[in-house]
Coordinates of C-alpha atoms in Angstrom, one line a residue:
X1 CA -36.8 104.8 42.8
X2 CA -34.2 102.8 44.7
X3 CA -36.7 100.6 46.8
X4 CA -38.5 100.0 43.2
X5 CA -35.0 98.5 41.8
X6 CA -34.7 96.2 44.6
X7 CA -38.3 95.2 44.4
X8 CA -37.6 94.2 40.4
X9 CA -34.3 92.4 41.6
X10 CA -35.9 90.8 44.4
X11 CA -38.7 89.2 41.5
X12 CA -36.0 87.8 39.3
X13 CA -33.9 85.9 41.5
X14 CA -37.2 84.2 42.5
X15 CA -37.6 82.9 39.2
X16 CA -34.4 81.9 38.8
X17 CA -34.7 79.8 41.8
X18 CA -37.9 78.4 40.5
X19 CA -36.5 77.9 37.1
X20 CA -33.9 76.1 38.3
X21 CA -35.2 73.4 40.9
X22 CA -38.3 72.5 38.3
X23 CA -35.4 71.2 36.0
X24 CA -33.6 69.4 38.4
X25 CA -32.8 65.8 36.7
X26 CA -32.3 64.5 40.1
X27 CA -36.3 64.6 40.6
X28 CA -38.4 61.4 40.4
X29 CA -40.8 62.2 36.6
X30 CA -44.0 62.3 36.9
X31 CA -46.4 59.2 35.7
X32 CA -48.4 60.1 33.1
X33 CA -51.3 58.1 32.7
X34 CA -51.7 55.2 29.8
X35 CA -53.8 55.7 27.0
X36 CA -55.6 53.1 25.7
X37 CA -57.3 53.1 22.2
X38 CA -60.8 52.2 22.2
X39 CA -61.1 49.2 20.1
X40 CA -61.3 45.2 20.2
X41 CA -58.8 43.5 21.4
X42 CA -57.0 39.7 21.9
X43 CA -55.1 39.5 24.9
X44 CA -53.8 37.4 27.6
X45 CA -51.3 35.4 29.0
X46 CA -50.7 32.5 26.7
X47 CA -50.3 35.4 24.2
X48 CA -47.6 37.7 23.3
X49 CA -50.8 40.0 23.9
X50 CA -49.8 41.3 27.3
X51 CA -50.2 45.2 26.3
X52 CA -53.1 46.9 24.7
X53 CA -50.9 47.8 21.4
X54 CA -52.0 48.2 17.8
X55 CA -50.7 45.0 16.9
X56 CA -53.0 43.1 19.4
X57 CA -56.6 45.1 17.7
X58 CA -59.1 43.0 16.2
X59 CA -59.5 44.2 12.5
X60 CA -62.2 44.2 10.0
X61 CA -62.8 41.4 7.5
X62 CA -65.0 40.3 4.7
X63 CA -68.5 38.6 5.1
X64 CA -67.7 35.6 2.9
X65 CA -71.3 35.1 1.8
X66 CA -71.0 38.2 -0.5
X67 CA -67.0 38.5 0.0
X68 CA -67.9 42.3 1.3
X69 CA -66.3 43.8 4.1
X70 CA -68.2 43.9 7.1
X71 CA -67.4 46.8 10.0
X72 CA -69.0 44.4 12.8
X73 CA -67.0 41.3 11.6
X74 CA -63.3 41.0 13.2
X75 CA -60.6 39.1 13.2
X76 CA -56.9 38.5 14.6
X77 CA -54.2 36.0 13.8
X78 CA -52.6 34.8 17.0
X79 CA -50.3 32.2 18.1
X80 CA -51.9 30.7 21.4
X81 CA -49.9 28.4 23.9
X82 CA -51.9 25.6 25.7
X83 CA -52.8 25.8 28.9
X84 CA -55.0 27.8 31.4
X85 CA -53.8 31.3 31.0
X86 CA -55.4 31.7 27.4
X87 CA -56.5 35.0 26.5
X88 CA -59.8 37.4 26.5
X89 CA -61.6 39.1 23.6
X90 CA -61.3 42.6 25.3
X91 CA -63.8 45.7 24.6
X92 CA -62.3 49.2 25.7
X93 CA -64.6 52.2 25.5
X94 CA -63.8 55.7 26.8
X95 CA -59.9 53.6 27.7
X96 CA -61.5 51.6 30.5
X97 CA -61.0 47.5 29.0
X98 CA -64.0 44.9 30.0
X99 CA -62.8 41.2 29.6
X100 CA -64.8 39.0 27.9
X101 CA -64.5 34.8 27.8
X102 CA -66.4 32.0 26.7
X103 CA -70.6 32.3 26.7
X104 CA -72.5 29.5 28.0
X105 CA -72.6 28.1 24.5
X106 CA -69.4 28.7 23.1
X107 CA -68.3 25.0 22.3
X108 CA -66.0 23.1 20.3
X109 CA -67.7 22.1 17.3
X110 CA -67.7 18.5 16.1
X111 CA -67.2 16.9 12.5
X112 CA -70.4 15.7 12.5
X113 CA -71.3 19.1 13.4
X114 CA -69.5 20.8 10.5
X115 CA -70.6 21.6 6.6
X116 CA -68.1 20.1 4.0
X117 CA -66.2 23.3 3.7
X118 CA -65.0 24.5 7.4
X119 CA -61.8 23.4 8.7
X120 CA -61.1 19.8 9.6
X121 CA -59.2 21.4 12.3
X122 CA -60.4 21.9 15.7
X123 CA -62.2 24.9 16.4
X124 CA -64.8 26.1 18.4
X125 CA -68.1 28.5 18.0
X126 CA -70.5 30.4 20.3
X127 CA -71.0 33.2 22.3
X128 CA -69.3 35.6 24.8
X129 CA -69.7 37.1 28.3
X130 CA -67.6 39.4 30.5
X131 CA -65.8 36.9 32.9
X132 CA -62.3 36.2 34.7
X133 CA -62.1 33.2 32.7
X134 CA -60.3 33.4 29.5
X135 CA -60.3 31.1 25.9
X136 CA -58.0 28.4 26.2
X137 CA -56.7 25.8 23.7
X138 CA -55.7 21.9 24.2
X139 CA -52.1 22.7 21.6
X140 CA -49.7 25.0 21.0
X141 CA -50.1 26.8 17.7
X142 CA -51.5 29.7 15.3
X143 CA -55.3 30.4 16.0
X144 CA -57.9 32.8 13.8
X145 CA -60.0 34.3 16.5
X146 CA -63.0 35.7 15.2
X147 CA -65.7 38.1 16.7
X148 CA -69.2 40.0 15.0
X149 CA -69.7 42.5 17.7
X150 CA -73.4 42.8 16.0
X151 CA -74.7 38.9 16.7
X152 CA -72.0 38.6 19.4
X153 CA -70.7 35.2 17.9
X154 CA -67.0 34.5 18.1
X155 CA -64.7 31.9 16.8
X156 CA -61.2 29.9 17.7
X157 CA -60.1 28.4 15.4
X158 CA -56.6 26.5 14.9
X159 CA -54.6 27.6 12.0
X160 CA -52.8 24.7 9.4
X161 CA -52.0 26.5 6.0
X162 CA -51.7 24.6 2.7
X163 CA -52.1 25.5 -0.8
X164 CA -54.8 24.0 -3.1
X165 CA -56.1 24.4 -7.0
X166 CA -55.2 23.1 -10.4
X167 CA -51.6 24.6 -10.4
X168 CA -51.1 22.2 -6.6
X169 CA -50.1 18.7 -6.8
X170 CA -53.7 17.7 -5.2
X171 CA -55.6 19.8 -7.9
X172 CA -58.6 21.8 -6.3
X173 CA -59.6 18.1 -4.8
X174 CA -57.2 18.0 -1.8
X175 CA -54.6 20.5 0.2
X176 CA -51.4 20.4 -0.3
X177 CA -50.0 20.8 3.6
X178 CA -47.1 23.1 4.9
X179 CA -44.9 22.5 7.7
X180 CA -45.1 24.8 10.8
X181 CA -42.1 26.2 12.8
X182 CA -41.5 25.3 16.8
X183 CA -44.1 27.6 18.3
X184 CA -43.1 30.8 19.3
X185 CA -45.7 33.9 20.7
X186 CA -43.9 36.1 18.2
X187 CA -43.4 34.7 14.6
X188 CA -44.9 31.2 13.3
X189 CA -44.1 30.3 9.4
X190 CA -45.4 27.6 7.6
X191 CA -43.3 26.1 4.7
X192 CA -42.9 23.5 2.0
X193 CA -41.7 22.5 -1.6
X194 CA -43.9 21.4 -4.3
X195 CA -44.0 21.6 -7.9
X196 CA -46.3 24.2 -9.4
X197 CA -48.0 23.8 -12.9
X198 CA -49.1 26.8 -14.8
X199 CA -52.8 27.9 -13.2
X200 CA -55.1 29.1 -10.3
X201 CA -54.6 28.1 -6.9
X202 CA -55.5 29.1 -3.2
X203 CA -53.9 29.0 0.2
X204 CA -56.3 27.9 3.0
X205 CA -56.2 26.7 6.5
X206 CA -57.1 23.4 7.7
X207 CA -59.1 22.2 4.4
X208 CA -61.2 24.4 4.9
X209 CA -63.2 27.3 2.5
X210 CA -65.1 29.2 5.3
X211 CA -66.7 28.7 9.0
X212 CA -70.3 29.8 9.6
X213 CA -71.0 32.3 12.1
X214 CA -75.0 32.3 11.2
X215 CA -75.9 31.3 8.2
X216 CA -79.8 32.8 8.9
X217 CA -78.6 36.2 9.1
X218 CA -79.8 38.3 6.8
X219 CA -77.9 40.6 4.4
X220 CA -81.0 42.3 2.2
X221 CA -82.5 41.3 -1.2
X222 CA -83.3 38.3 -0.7
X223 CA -79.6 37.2 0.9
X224 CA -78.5 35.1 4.0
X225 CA -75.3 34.2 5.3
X226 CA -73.2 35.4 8.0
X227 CA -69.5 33.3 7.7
X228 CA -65.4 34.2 8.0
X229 CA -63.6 33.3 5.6
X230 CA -60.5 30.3 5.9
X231 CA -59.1 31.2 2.6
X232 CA -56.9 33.9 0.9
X233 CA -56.7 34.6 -2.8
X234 CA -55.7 37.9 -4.6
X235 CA -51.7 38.0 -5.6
X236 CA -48.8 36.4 -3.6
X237 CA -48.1 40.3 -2.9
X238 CA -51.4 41.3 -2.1
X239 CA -53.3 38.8 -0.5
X240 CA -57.1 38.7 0.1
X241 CA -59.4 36.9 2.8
X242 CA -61.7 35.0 0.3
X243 CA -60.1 36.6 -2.6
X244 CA -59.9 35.3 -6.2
X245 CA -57.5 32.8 -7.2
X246 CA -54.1 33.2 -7.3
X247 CA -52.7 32.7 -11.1
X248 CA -49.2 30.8 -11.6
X249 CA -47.8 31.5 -15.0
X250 CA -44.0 30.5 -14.1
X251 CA -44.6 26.5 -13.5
X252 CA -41.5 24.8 -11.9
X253 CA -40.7 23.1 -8.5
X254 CA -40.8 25.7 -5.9
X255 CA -40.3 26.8 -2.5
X256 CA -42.9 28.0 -0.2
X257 CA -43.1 30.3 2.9
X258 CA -46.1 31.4 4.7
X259 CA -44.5 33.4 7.5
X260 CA -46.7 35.5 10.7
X261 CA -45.2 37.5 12.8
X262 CA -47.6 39.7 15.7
X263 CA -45.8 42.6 14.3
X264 CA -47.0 42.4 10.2
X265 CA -49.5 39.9 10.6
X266 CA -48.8 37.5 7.2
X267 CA -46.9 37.3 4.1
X268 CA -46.0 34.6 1.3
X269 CA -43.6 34.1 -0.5
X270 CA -42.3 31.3 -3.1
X271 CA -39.0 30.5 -4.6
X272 CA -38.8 29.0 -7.9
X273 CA -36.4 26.0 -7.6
X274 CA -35.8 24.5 -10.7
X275 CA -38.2 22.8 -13.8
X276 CA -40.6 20.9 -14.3
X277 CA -40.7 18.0 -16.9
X278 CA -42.9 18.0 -19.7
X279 CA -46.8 17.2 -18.9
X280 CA -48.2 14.3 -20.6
X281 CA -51.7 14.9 -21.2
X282 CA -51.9 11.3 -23.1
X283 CA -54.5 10.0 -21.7
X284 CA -56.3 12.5 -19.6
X285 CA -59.6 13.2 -19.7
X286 CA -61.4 16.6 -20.0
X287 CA -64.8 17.5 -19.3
X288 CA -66.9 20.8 -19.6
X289 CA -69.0 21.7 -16.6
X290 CA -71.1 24.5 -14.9
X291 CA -74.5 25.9 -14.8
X292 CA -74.2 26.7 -18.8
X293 CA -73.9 23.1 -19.8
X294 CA -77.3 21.7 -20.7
X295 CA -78.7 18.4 -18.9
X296 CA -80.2 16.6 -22.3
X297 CA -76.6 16.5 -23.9
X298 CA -75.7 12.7 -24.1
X299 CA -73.2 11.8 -21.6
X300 CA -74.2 14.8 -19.3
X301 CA -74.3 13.8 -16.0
X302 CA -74.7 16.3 -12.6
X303 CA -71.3 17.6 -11.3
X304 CA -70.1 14.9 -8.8
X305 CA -67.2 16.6 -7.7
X306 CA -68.1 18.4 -4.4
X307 CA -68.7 21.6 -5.8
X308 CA -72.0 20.2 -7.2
X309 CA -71.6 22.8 -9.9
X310 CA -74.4 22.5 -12.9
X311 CA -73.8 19.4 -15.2
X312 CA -70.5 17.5 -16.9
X313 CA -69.7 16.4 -20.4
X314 CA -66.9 14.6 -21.4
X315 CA -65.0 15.7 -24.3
X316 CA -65.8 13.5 -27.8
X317 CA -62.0 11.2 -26.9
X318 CA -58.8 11.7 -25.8
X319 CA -56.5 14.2 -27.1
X320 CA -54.8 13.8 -30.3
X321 CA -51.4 14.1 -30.0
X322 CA -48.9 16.8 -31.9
X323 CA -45.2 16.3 -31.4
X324 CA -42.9 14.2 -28.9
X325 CA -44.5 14.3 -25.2
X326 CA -40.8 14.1 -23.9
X327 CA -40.2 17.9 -25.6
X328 CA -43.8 19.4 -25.0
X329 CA -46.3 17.9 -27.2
X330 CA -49.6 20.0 -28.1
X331 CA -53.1 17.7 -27.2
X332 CA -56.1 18.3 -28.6
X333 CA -59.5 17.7 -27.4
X334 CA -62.9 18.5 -28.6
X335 CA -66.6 18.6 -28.0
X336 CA -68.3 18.2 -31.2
X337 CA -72.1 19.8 -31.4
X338 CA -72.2 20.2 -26.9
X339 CA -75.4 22.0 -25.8
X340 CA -74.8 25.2 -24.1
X341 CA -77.1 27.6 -22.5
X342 CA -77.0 31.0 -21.1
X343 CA -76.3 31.1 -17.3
X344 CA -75.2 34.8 -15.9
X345 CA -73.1 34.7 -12.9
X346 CA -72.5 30.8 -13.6
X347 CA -71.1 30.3 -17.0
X348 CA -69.2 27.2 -17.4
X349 CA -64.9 26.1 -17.7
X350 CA -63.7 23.0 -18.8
X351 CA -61.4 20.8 -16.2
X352 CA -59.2 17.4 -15.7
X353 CA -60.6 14.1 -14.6
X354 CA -58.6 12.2 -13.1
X355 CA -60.6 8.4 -12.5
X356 CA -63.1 9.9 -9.5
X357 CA -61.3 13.1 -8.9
X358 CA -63.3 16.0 -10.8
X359 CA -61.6 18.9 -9.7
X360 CA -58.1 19.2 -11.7
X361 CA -57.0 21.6 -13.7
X362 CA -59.6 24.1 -14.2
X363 CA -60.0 26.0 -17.4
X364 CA -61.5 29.5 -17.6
X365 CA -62.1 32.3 -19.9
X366 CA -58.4 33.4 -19.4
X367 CA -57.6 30.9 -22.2
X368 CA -60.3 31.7 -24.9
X369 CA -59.0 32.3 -28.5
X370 CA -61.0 35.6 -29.3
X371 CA -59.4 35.5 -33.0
X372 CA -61.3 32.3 -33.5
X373 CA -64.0 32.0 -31.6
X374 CA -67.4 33.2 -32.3
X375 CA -67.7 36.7 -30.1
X376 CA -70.8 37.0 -31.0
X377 CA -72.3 34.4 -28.9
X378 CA -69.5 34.1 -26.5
X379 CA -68.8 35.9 -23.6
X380 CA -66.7 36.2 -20.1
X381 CA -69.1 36.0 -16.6
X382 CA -68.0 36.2 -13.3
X383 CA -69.5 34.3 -10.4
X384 CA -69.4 34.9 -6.5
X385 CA -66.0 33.7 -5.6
X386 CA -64.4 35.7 -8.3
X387 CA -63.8 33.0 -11.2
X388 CA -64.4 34.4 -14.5
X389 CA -65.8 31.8 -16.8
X390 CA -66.9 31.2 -20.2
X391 CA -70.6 32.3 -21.2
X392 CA -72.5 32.1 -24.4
X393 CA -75.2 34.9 -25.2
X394 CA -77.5 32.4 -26.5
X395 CA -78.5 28.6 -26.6
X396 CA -77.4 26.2 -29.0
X397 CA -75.2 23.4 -29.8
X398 CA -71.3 24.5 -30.4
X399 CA -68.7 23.0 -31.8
X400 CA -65.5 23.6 -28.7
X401 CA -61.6 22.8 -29.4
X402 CA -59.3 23.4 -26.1
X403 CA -55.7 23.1 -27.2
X404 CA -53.3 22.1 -24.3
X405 CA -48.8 23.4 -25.4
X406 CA -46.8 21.4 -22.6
X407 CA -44.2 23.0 -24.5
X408 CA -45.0 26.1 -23.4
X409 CA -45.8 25.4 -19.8
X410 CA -49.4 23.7 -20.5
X411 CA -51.0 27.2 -22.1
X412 CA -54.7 26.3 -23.0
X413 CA -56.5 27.8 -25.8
X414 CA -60.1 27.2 -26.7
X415 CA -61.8 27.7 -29.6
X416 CA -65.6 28.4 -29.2
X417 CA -68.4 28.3 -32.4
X418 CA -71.4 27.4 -33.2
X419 CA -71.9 24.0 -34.8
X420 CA -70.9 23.9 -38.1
X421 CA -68.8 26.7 -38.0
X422 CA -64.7 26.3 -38.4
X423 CA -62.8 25.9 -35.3
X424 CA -59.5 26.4 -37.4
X425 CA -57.5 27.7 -40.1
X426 CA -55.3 25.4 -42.6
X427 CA -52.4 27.6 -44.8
X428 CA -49.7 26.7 -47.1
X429 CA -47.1 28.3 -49.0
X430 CA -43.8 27.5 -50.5
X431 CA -42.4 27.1 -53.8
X432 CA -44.4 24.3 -55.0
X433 CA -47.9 26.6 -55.0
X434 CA -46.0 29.8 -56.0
X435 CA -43.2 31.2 -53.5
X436 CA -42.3 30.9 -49.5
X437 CA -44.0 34.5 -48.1
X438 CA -47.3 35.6 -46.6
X439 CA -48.1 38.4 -48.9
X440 CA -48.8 37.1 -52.3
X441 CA -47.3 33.3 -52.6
X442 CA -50.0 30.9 -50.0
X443 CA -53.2 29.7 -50.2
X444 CA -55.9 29.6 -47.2
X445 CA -57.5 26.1 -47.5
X446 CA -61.1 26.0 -47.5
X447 CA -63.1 24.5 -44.4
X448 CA -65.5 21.4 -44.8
X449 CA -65.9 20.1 -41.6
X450 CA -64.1 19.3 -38.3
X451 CA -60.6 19.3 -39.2
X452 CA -60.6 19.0 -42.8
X453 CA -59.5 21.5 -45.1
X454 CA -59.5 21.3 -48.9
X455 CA -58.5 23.8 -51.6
X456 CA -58.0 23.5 -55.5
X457 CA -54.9 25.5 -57.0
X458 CA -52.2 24.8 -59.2
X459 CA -49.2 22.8 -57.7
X460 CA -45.3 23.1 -59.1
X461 CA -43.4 20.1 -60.2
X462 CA -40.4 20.0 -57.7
X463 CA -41.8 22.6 -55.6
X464 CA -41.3 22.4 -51.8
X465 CA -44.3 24.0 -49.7
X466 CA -46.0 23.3 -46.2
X467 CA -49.2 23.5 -44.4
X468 CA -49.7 26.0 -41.2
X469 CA -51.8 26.7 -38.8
X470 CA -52.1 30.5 -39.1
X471 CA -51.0 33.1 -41.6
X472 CA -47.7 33.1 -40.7
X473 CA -44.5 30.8 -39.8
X474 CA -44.9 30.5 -36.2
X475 CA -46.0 28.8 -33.7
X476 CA -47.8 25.7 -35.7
X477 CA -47.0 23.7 -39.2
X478 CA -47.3 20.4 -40.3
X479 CA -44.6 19.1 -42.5
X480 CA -43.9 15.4 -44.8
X481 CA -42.9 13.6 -41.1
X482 CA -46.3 14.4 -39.4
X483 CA -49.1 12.9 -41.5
X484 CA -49.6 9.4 -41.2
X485 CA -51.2 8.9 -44.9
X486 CA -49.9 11.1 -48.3
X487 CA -50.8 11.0 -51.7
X488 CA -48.0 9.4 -54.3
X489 CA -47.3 12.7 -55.9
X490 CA -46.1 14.2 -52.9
X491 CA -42.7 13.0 -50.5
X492 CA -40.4 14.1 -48.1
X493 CA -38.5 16.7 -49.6
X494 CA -35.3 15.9 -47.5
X495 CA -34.6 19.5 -46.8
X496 CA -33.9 20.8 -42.8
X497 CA -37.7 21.2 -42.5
X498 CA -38.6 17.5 -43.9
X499 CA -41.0 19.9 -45.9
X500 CA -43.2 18.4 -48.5
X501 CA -42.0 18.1 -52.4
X502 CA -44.6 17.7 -55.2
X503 CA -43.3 15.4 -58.0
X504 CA -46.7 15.4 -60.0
X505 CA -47.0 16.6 -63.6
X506 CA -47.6 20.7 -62.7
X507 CA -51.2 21.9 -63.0
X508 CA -54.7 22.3 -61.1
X509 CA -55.5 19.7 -58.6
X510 CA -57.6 19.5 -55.2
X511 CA -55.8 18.7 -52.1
X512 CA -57.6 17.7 -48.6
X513 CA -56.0 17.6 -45.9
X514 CA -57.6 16.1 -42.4
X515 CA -55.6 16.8 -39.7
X516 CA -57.4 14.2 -37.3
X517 CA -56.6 11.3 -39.5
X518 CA -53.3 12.9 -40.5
X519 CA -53.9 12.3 -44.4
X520 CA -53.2 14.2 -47.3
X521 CA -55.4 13.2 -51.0
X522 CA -55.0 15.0 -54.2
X523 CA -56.9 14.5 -57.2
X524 CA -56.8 16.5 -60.5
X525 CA -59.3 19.3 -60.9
X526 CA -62.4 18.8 -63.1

């Protein structure tokens, strides 16, 4: 029993001893070996790339010729410093890393060399192959390095962003350029100031939409196209390789940051600065183009702007005017009897021209007055890029009225019907046809043809009233002030509204009204 005890004893000190020296913190640790994830990866030298991290993996992105997302397709944002040490597109499988450089073809690519929509920036296209020798650039800066593991194609490509569309200074014809930061491996941002109208709009690098990687490769159904997109739509909180455009509904001068960092890749932000003044539309001129436009309507002529998109008519003038231009005047312009066809997909908007620039402020379905428009031939379409645009369901000649409010930061409404239809309404109440409410005491004026309106009721000596543009008081009316030409038995009744006053002999009489000449006539009724 006793030699048993000492046995037991004799056990536990033992471990104890062990115990203890194991835990010694005066031993050297133990290396553990580095785990790398198996993946695609930038990195080199003249990179802050230098570890095989998360933040240095190549990552998915959309095939921009049917804005999908494409497994095989990758892409990095990285800032690259000039010189020989470059970087490697680097494969890891089962945690061992093969370094791959420049194939025998992987060249830069010249302007001749490019379509109209890749960067006007330098960048360079080809293949790979495992080598010592890295990807180099000639100048410091923020590159978009692109792979498709599946055709082995990769791109460099140097990075400028700048903002373009109807709400940008240079409409959707020309980028508006930001300013890059000092480079630095870690963080690059990209800012500016510019005013910004009410619209759609697109950041993009370089002035350019896209860059091919093989534009024979076949996607199925009838598809080709193999490209990365150089463009980012979506929301200012959300953005989107290729997305849809961006929609300003705030217009004012405005601050701009487009800020990467190898940490969080991009953001953007903008910082509304102050106003803007008041657009004068005076003498701009609109057109109405796409696929839905119809080549026999006189004036047509085939999209020269360079999205070559289906034909252009010019509206009938330029706007008429509503108002004072230096408080936000309304303009009016109209396509009288414009031949439209059916085009799904395609669809057509209506834009600014500005002397040979065709791509201005772009109109889409967005603005469409359902209330007054004819939905039973007219409908919303989308097309590839996003861009929802006005249809109609069948072809015809219509009658189209877009209404421009720079007093309410340039908000567009058109009015779609077919010909012969009314684009508008014409109202009136007050005292001098009965009382000032919308229940009982107004009169809805009949429509003959364009904008004239006529309507035979019984009229009150010393009566005020006045005409409006909907049932109601708000937003439009026409008082005494506006019309250019009205009848003796009216005149300015003098009150705060400069309303009208009728100072006839009370009874029946017809009163037309055309709001495009600005006249008023009244004769007795038969």
């Amino acid at each position: 029993m006793k030699s048993k005890l000492f046995l037991s004893s004799l056990l536990v000190a033992i471990a104890f001893m062990f115990t203890f020296t194991a835990c010694d913190p005066d031993e050297d640790p133990i290396d553990e070996p580095v785990l790398v994830e198996d993946g695609i990866y930038v990195y080199g030298a003249g990179t802050a790339n230098t570890e095989y991290t998360a933040d240095a993996l190549m990552k998915s992105t959309r095939n921009e010729a049917n804005q999908t997302e494409r497994a095989q397709l990758l892409e990095s944002f990285v800032a690259v410093k000039a010189g020989a040490d470059g970087f490697h597109i680097v494969i890891v499988e089962g945690g061992k890393p093969k370094l791959y450089g420049p194939g025998d073809n992987f060249a830069t690519v010249d302007a001749a060399d490019k379509t109209g929509e890749e960067p006007t920036s330098w960048f360079a296209r080809g293949g790979i192959k495992e080598s010592a020798t890295p990807f180099t650039v000639t100048e410091d800066g923020l590159y978009h390095i692109v792979y498709d593991t599946e055709v082995g194609i990769a791109v460099v490509a140097k990075v400028e962003w700048g903002l373009i569309g109807a709400a940008t200074p240079g409409g959707w014809s020309t980028s508006t350029q930001l300013t890059p930061s000092a480079f630095d491996n870690q963080n690059i941002t990209f800012t500016g100031s510019m005013d910004l109208r009410a619209g759609e709009y697109k950041l993009r690098y370089s002035h350019g939409w896209k860059i091919v990687i093989d534009n024979d490769y076949v996607l199925g159904d009838g598809a080709t196209g193999l490209r990365v997109n150089t463009n980012l739509g979506g929301t200012v909180d959300a953005l989107v390789p290729g997305g849809g455009n961006i929609m300003n509904t705030a217009p004012g001068k405005y601050d701009f940051s487009f800020a990467w960092t190898k940490a969080n890749g991009y953001t953007f932000t903008l910082t509304k600065t102050g106003d803007l003044a008041f657009t004068n539309w005076t003498n701009v001129k609109l057109d109405v183009f796409g696929t839905g436009v119809d080549a026999t309507n006189t004036n047509a002529v085939a999209d020269p702007s360079t999205w070559a998109w289906g034909m252009a008519v010019p509206a009938d003038a330029l706007p008429t005017v509503e108002g004072d231009v230096n408080n936000g005047a309304k303009f009016t312009y109209k396509w009288t009897g414009v031949k439209l066809n059916p085009a799904a997909n395609e669809g057509f908007a209506f834009r600014s021209v500005a002397g040979d620039v065709y791509n201005g402020s772009v109109f889409r379905y967005a603005v469409i007055d359902e209330d007054k428009s004819d939905m039973t031939v007219v409908e919303s379409t989308t097309n590839g890029f996003g861009d929802v645009n006005f249809n109609v369901k069948e072809a015809g000649s219509f009658d189209v009225v877009l209404t421009i409010d720079a007093g309410s930061a340039d908000k567009a409404t058109v009015v779609i019907v077919k010909s012969g239809t009314a684009t508008s309404e014409l109202y009136m109440t007050g005292a001098g046809v009965g009382g000032w409410d919308w229940e009982t005491n107004y009169e809805k004026l009949d429509w003959v043809s364009g904008n004239i309106f006529t309507k035979t009721t019984e009229f009150i000596n010393g009566g005020a009233f006045r005409f409006f543009a909907q049932k109601y008081w708000d937003p439009t009316s026409y008082n005494y002030p506006w019309f250019t030409t009205v009848d003796a038995n009216f005149e300015n009744a003098a009150d705060d509204d400069s309303n009208f006053k009728f100072i006839g002999t009370t009874g029946t009489y017809k009163v037309t009204v055309d709001l495009d000449a600005k006249t008023v006539t009244l004769v007795a009724a038969k």
